[in-house]
CSV table of C-alpha atoms and ligand atoms in Angstrom, one decimal:
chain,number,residue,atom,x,y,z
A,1,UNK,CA,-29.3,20.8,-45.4
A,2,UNK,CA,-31.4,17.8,-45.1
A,3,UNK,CA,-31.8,17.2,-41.1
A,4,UNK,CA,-29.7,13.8,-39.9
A,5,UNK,CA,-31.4,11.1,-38.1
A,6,UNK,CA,-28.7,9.0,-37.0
A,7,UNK,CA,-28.1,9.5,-33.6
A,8,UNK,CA,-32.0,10.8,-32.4
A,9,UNK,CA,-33.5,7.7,-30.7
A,10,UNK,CA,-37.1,6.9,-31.3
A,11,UNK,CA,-39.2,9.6,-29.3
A,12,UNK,CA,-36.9,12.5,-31.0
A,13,UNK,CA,-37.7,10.8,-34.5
A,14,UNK,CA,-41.3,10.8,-34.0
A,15,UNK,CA,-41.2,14.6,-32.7
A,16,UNK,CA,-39.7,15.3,-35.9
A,17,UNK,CA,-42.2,13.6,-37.7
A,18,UNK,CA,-45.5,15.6,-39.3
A,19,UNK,CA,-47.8,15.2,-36.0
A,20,UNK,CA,-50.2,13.7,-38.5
A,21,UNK,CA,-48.4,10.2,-39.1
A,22,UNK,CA,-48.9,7.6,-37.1
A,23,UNK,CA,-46.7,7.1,-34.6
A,24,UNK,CA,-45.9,3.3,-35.7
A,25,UNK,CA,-43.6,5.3,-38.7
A,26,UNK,CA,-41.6,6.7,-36.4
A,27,UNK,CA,-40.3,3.1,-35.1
A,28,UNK,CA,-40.6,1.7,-38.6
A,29,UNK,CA,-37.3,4.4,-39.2
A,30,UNK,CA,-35.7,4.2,-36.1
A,31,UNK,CA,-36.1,0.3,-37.4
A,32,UNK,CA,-34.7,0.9,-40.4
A,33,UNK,CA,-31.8,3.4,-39.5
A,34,UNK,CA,-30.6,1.4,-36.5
A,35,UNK,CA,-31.8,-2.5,-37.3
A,36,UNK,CA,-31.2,-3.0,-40.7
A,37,UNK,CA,-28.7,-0.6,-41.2
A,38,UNK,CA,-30.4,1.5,-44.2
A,39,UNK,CA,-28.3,3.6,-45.1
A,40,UNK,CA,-30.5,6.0,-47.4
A,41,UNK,CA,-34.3,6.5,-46.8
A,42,UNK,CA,-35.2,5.6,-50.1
A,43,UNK,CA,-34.2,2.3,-49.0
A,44,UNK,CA,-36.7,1.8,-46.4
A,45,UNK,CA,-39.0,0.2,-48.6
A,46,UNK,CA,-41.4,-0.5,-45.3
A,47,UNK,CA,-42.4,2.7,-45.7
A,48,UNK,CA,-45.1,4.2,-48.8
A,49,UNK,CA,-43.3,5.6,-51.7
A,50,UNK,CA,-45.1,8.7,-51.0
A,51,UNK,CA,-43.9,9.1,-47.4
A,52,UNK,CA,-40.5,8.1,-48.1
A,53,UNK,CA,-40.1,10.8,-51.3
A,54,UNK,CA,-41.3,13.2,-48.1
A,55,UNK,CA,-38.8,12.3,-46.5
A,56,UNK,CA,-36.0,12.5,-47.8
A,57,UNK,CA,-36.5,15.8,-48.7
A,58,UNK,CA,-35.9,16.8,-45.3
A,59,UNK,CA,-33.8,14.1,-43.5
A,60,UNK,CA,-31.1,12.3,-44.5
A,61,UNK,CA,-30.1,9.4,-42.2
A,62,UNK,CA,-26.3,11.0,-42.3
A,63,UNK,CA,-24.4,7.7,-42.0
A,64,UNK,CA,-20.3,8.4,-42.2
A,65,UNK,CA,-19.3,7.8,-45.6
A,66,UNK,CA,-16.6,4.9,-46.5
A,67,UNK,CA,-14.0,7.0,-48.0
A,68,UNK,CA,-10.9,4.3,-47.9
A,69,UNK,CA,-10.3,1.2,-46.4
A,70,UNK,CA,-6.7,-0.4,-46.2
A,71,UNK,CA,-6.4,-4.1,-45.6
A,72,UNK,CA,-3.2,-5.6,-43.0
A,73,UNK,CA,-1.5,-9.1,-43.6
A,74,UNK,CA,-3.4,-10.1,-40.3
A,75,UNK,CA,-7.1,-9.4,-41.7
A,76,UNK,CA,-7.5,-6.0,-39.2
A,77,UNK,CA,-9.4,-3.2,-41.6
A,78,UNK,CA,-8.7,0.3,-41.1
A,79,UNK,CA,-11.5,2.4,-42.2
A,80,UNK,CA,-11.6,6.3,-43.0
A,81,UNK,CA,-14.6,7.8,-43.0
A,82,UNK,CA,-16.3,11.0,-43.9
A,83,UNK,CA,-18.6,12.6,-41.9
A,84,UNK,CA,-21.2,15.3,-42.5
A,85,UNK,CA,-19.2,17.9,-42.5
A,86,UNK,CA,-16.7,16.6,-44.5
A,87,UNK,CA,-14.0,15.9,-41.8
A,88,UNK,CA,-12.7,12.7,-41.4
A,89,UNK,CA,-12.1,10.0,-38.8
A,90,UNK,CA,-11.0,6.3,-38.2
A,91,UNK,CA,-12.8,2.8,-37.2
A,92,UNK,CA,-10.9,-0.4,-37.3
A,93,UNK,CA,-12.3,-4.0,-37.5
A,94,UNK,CA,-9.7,-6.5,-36.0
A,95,UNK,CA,-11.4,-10.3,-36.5
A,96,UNK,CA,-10.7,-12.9,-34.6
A,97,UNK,CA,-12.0,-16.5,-34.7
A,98,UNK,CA,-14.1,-16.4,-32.1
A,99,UNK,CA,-15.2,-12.6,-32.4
A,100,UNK,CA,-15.0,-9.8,-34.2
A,101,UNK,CA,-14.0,-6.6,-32.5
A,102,UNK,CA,-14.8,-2.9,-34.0
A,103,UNK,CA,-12.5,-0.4,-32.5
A,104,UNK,CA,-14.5,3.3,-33.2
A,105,UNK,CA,-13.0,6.8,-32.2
A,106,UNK,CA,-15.3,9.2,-30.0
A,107,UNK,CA,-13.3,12.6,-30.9
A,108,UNK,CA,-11.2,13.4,-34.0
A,109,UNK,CA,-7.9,14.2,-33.0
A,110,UNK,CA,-7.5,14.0,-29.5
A,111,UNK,CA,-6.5,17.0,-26.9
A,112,UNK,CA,-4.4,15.0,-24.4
A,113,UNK,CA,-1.1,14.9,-26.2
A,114,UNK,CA,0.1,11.6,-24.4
A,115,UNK,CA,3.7,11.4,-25.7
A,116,UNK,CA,4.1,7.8,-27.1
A,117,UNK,CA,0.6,7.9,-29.3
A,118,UNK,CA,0.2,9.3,-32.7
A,119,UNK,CA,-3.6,10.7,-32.4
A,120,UNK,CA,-2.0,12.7,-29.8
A,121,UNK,CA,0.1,14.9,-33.1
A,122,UNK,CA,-3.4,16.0,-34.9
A,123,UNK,CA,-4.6,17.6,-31.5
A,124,UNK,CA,-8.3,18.4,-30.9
A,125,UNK,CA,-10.7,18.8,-33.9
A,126,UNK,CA,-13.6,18.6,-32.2
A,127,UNK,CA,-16.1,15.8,-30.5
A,128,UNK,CA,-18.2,13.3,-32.5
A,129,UNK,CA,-21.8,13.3,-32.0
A,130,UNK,CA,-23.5,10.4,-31.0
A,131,UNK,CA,-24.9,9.2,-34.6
A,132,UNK,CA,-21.0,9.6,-35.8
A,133,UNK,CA,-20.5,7.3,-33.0
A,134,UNK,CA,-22.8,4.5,-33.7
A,135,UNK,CA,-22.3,5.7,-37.5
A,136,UNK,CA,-18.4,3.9,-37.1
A,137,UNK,CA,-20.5,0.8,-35.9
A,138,UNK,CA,-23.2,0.5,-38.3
A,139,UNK,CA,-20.6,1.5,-41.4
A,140,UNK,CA,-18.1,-0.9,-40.6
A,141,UNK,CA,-20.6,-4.2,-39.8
A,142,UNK,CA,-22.1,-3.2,-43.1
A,143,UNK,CA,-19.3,-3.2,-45.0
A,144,UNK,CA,-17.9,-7.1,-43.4
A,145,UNK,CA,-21.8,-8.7,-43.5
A,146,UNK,CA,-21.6,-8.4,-39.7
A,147,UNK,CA,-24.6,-7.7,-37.3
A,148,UNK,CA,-24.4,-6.7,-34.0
A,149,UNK,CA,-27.5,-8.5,-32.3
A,150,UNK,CA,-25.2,-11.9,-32.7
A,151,UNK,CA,-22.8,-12.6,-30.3
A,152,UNK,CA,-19.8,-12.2,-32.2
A,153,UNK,CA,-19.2,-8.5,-31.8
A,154,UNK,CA,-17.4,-6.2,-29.6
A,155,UNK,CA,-17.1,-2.9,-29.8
A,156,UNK,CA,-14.4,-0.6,-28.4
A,157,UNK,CA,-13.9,3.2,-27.8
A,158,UNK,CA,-10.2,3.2,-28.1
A,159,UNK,CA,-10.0,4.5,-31.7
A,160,UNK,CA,-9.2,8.3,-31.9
A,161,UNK,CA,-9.9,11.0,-29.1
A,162,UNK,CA,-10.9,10.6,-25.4
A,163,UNK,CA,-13.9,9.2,-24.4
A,164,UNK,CA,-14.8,10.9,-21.2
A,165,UNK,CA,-14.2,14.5,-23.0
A,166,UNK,CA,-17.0,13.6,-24.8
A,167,UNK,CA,-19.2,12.0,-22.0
A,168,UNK,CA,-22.7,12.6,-23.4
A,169,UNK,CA,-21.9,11.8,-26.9
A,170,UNK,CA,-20.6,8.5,-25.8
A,171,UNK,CA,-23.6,7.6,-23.4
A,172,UNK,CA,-26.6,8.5,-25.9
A,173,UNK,CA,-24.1,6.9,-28.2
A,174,UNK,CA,-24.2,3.9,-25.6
A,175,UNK,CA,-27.9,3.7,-25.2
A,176,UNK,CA,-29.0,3.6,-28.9
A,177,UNK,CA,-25.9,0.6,-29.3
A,178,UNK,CA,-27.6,-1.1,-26.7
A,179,UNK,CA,-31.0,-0.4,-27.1
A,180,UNK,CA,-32.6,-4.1,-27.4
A,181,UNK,CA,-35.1,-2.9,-30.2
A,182,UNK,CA,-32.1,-1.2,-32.3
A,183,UNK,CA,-28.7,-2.4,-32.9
A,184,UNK,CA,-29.5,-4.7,-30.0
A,185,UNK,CA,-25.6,-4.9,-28.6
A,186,UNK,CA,-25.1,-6.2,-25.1
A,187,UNK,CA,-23.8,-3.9,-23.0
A,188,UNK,CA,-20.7,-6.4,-22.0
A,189,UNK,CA,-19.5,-6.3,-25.0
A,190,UNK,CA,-18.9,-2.3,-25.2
A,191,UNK,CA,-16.0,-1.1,-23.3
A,192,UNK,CA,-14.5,2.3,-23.3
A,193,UNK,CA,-11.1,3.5,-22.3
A,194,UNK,CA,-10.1,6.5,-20.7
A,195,UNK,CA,-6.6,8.1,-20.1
A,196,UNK,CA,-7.8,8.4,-16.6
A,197,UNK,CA,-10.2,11.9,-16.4
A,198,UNK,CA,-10.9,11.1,-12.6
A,199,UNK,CA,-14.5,13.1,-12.5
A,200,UNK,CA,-16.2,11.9,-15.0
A,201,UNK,CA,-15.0,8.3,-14.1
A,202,UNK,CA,-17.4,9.1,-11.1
A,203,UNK,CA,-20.1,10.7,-13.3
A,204,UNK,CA,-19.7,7.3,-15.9
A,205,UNK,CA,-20.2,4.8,-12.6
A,206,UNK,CA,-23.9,7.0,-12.0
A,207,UNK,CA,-25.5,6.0,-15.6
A,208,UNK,CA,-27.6,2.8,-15.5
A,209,UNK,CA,-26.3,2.7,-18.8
A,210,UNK,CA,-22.6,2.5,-19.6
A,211,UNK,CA,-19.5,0.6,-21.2
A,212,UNK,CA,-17.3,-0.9,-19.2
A,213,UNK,CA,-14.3,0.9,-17.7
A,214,UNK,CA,-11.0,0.4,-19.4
A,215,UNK,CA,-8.0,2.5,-17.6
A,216,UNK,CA,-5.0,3.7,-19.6
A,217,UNK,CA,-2.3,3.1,-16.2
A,218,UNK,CA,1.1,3.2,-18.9
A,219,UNK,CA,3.5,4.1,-15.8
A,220,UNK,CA,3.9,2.6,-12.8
A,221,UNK,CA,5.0,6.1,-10.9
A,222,UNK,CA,3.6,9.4,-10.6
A,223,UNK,CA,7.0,11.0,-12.4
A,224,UNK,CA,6.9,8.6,-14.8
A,225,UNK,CA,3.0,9.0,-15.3
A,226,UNK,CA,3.2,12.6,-15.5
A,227,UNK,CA,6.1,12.7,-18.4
A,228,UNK,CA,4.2,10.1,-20.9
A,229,UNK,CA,0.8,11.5,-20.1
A,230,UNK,CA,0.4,15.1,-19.5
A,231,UNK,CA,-3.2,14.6,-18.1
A,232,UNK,CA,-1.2,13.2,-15.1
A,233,UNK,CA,-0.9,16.7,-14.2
A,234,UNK,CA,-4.3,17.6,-13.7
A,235,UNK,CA,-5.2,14.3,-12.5
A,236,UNK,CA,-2.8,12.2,-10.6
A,237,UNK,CA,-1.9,8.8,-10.5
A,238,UNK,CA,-2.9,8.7,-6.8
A,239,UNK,CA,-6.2,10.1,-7.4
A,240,UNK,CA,-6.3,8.1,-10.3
A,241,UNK,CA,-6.2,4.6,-8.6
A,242,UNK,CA,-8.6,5.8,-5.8
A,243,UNK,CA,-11.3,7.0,-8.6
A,244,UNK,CA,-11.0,2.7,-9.4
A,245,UNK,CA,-11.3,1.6,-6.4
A,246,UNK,CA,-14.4,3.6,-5.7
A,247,UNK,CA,-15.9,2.9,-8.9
A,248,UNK,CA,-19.2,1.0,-8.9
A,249,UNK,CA,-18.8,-2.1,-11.0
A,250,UNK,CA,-21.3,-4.7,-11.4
A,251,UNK,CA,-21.3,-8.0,-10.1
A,252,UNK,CA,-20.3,-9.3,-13.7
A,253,UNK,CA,-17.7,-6.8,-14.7
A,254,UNK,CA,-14.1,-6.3,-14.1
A,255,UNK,CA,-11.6,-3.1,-14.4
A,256,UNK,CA,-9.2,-3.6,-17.3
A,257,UNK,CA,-5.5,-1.7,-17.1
A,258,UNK,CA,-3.9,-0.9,-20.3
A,259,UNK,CA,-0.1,-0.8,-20.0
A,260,UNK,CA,1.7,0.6,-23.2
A,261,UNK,CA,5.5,-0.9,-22.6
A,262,UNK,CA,8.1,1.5,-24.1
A,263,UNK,CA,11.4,0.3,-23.9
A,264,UNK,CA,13.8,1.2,-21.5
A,265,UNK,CA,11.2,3.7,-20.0
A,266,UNK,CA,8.3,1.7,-17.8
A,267,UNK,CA,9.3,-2.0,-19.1
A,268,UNK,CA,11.3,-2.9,-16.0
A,269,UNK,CA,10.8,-5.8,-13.7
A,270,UNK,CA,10.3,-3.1,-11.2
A,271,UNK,CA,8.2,-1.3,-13.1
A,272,UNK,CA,6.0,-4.3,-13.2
A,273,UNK,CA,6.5,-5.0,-9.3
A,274,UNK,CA,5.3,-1.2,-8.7
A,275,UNK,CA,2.4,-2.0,-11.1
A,276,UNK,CA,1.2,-5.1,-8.7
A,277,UNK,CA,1.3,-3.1,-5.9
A,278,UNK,CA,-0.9,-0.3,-7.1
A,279,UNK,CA,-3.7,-1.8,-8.9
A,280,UNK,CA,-3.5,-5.6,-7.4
A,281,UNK,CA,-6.4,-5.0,-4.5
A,282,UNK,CA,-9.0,-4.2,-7.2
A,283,UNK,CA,-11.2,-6.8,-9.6
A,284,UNK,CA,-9.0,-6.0,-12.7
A,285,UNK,CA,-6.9,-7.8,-15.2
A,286,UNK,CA,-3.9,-5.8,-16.8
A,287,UNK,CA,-3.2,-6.1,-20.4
A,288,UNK,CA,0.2,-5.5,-21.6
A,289,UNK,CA,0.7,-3.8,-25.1
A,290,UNK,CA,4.3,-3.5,-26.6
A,291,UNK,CA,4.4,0.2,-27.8
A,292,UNK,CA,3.5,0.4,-31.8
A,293,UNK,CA,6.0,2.4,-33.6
A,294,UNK,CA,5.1,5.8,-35.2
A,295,UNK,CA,7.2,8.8,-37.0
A,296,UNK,CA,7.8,11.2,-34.8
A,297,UNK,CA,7.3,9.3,-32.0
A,298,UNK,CA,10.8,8.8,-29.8
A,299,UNK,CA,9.6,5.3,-28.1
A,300,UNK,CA,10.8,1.6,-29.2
A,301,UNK,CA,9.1,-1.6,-28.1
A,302,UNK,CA,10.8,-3.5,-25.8
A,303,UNK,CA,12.3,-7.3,-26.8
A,304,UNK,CA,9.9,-10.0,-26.2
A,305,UNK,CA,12.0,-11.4,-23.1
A,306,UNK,CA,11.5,-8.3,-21.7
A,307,UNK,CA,7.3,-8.4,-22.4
A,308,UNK,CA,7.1,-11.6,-20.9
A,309,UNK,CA,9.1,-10.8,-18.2
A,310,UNK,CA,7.0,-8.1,-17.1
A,311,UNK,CA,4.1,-10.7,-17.4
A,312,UNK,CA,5.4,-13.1,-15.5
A,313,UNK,CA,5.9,-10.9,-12.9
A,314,UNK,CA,2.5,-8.7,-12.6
A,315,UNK,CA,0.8,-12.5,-13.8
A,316,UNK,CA,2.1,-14.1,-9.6
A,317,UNK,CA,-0.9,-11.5,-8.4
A,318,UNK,CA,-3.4,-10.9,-11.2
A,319,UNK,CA,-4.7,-11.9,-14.6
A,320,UNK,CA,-1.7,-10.4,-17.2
A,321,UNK,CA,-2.1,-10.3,-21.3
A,322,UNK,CA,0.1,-9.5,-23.6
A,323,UNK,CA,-2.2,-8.1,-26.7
A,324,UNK,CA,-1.2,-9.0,-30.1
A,325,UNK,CA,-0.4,-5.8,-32.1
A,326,UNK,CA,-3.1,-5.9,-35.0
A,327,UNK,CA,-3.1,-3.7,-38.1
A,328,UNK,CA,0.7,-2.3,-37.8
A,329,UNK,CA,1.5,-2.6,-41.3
A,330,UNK,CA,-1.6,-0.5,-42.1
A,331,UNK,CA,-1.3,1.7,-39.4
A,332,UNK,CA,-4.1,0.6,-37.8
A,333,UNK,CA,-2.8,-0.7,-34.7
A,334,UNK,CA,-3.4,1.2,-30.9
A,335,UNK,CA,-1.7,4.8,-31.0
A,336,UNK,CA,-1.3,4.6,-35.1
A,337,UNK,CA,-4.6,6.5,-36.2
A,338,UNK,CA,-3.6,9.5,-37.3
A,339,UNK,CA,-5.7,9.7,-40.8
A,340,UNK,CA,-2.9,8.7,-42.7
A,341,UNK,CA,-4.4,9.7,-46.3
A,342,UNK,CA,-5.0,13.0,-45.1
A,343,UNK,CA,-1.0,13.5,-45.2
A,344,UNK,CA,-0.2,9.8,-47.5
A,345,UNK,CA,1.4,10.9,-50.6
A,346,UNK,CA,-0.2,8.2,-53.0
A,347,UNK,CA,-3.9,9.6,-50.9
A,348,UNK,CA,-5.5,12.2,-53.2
A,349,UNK,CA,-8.5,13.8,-52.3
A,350,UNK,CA,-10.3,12.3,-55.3
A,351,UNK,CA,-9.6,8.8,-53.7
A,352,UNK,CA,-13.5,7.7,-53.8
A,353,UNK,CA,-14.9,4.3,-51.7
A,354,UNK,CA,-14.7,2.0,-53.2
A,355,UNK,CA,-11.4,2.1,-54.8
A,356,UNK,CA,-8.6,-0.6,-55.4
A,357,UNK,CA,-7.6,-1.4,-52.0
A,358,UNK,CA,-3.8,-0.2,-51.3
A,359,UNK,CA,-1.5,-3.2,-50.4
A,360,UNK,CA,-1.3,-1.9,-46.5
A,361,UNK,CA,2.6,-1.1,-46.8
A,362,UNK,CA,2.6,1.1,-49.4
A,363,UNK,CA,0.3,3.9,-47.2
A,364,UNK,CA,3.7,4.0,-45.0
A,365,UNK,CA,5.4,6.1,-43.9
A,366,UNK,CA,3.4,8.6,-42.5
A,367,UNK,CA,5.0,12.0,-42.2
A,368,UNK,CA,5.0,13.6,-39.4
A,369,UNK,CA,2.8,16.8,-38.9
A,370,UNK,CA,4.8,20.0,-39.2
A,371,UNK,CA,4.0,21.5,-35.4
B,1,SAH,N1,-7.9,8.2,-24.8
B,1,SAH,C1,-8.3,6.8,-24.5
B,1,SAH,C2,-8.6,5.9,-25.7
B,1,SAH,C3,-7.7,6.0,-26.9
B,1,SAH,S1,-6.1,5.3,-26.8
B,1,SAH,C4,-7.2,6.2,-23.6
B,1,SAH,O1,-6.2,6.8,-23.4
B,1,SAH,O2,-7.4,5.1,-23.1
B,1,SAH,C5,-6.3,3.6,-26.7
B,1,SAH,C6,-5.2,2.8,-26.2
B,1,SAH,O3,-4.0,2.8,-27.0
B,1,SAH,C7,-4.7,3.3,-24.8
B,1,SAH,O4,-4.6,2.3,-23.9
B,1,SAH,C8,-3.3,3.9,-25.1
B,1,SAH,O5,-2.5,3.9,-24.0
B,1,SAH,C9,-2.9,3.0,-26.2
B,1,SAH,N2,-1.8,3.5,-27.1
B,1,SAH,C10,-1.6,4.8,-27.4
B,1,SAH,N3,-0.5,4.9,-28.2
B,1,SAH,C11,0.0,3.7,-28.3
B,1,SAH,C12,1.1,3.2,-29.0
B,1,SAH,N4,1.9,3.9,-29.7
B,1,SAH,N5,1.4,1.8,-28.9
B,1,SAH,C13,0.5,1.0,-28.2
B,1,SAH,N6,-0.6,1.5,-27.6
B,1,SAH,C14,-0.8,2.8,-27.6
């Protein structure tokens, strides 16, 4: 097996490197891998045909493979890609007119079994390194003509998986995104999102570099906390809120809450009262998502009124947005990905990239995994 560059940085590609090349080739990869987005080595036409022939004989540059890619009424993209070891895992690209946001997962499947989210049914797989990480990135701005050193793109780890399970994966991931002679991303315009995994918050507020800090709150009580999100167990609500107010932000950055609103369950107006008073001392804005429907999943979204309600409310003490549901139809939307093809009827294996895109509604319904 051909060693994979994607993810070493540029040091760990020139230790790889026969000692007798200059060191300049090493950067003219990392270039190529990270800059230009090559995504074979023969491609990296900087470089001798000699060298390159070399090469690839022993590396590959291991990007994750476009395996499907199912298109929603609203323009968001849900991609399924294949990774090295044949497993697979999901990146969406949601546009918007002013900016185009890629939404990558850190693990595939995720162990925390919160109990209105669909990831939460596949269970752990295992963690993504950090070239599968930026791999999501690079694949999906490839495939939309997109580059990341223009201001246009965000990138967020909410896809599949918990972030802060998978802390060093997602910083090295974080460095190589950011670094100002590779992809070149700002680091503003990465955030992650935890479930709330209070000591590696603390660990994540150390690193000089780092995404910004996006909390999953979804309950406005301890009980309530503890029933939808098991990891409320281990780490409590309480705790929770005192891990944000003791973490370093800088001077430009701000906490953002996530509130998943399942009706008849946290969507009350004292729900959103109780939600003010925990989290309204801090430098944070809460956005408000009406839960997105899945099989097997025993939540409803609550009735606009009732959204903007709740808004109004928590809105009197701090900024409130409601975020537009993107991708539903395709299953792409937050607490959908769940690698539909791998259970889809109409997704054989031999489905190759790229294929006749799938009108997004016929991929539904999923089917729930048997447990
Ligand atoms: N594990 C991390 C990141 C993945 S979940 C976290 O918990 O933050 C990304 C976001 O989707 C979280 O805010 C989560 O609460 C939300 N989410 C999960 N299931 C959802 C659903 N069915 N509808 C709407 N949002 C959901």
């Amino acid at each position: 097996m051909p060693e994979v560059l994607l993810g070493l940085d540029v040091t760990e590609i020139a230790a790889r490197l026969n000692a007798e090349l200059p060191p300049f080739r090493a950067r003219q990869i990392y270039d190529a891998i990270y800059r230009q987005g090559s995504e074979r080595l023969a491609e990296v036409t900087t470089l001798p045909a000699g060298l390159r022939r070399d090469l690839e004989a022993g590396f590959s540059v291991g990007r994750p493979r476009l395996r499907r890619r199912f298109e929603s009424m609203d323009g968001t993209r849900r991609y399924l890609l294949e990774l090295g070891d044949g497993r697979t895992v999901e990146a969406v690209l949601m546009p918007e007119t002013s900016r185009d946001t890629i939404c990558i997962s850190t693990q595939i499947g995720c162990p925390l079994d919160c109990k209105f989210c669909l990831t939460a049914l596949l269970g752990l797989e295992r963690n993504l390194t950090a070239g599968e990480i930026v791999g999501q990135v690079l694949a999906v701005a490839r495939d939309n003509g997109l580059s990341p050193l223009d201001r246009r793109v965000n990138v967020v780890m909410m896809g599949m998986g918990e972030p802060l399970l998978n802390l060093p994966g997602v910083l090295k991931a974080t460095r190589l995104l950011t670094d100002a002679r590779g992809v070149g991303l700002s680091p503003r315009r990465i955030t992650l999102s935890t479930a709330g995994i209070i000591p590696k918050m603390a660990e994540l507020g150390r690193e000089p570099v780092r995404p910004k800090l996006a909390v999953s709150l979804n309950a406005s009580t301890e009980e309530q906390r503890r029933e939808l999100m098991p990891v409320t167990r281990k780490y409590p609500l309480a705790g929770l809120i005192e891990a944000c107010r003791a973490y370093p932000l800088r001077a430009w950055e701000s906490l953002t809450f996530e509130y998943v609103l399942l009706r008849g369950v946290n969507d009350t107006d004292a729900d959103a009262r109780r939600v003010v008073r925990l989290i309204a001392g801090l430098k944070c804005k809460l956005n408000l998502i009406a839960h997105n429907p899945g099989q097997g999943i025993p939540f409803e979204s609550p009735p606009p009124e009732r959204v903007a309600s709740f808004q109004a409310i928590v809105r009197r003490s701090l900024p409130c947005f409601v975020r537009k549901p993107r991708g539903r139809d395709i299953y792409a939307a937050c607490g959908q990905l769940k690698r539909l093809t791998a259970i889809s009827p109409e997704a054989s294996p031999a489905a190759t990239f790229p294929a006749p895109h799938p009108p997004g509604p016929s991929v539904l319904p999923p089917s729930r995994r048997s447990a």
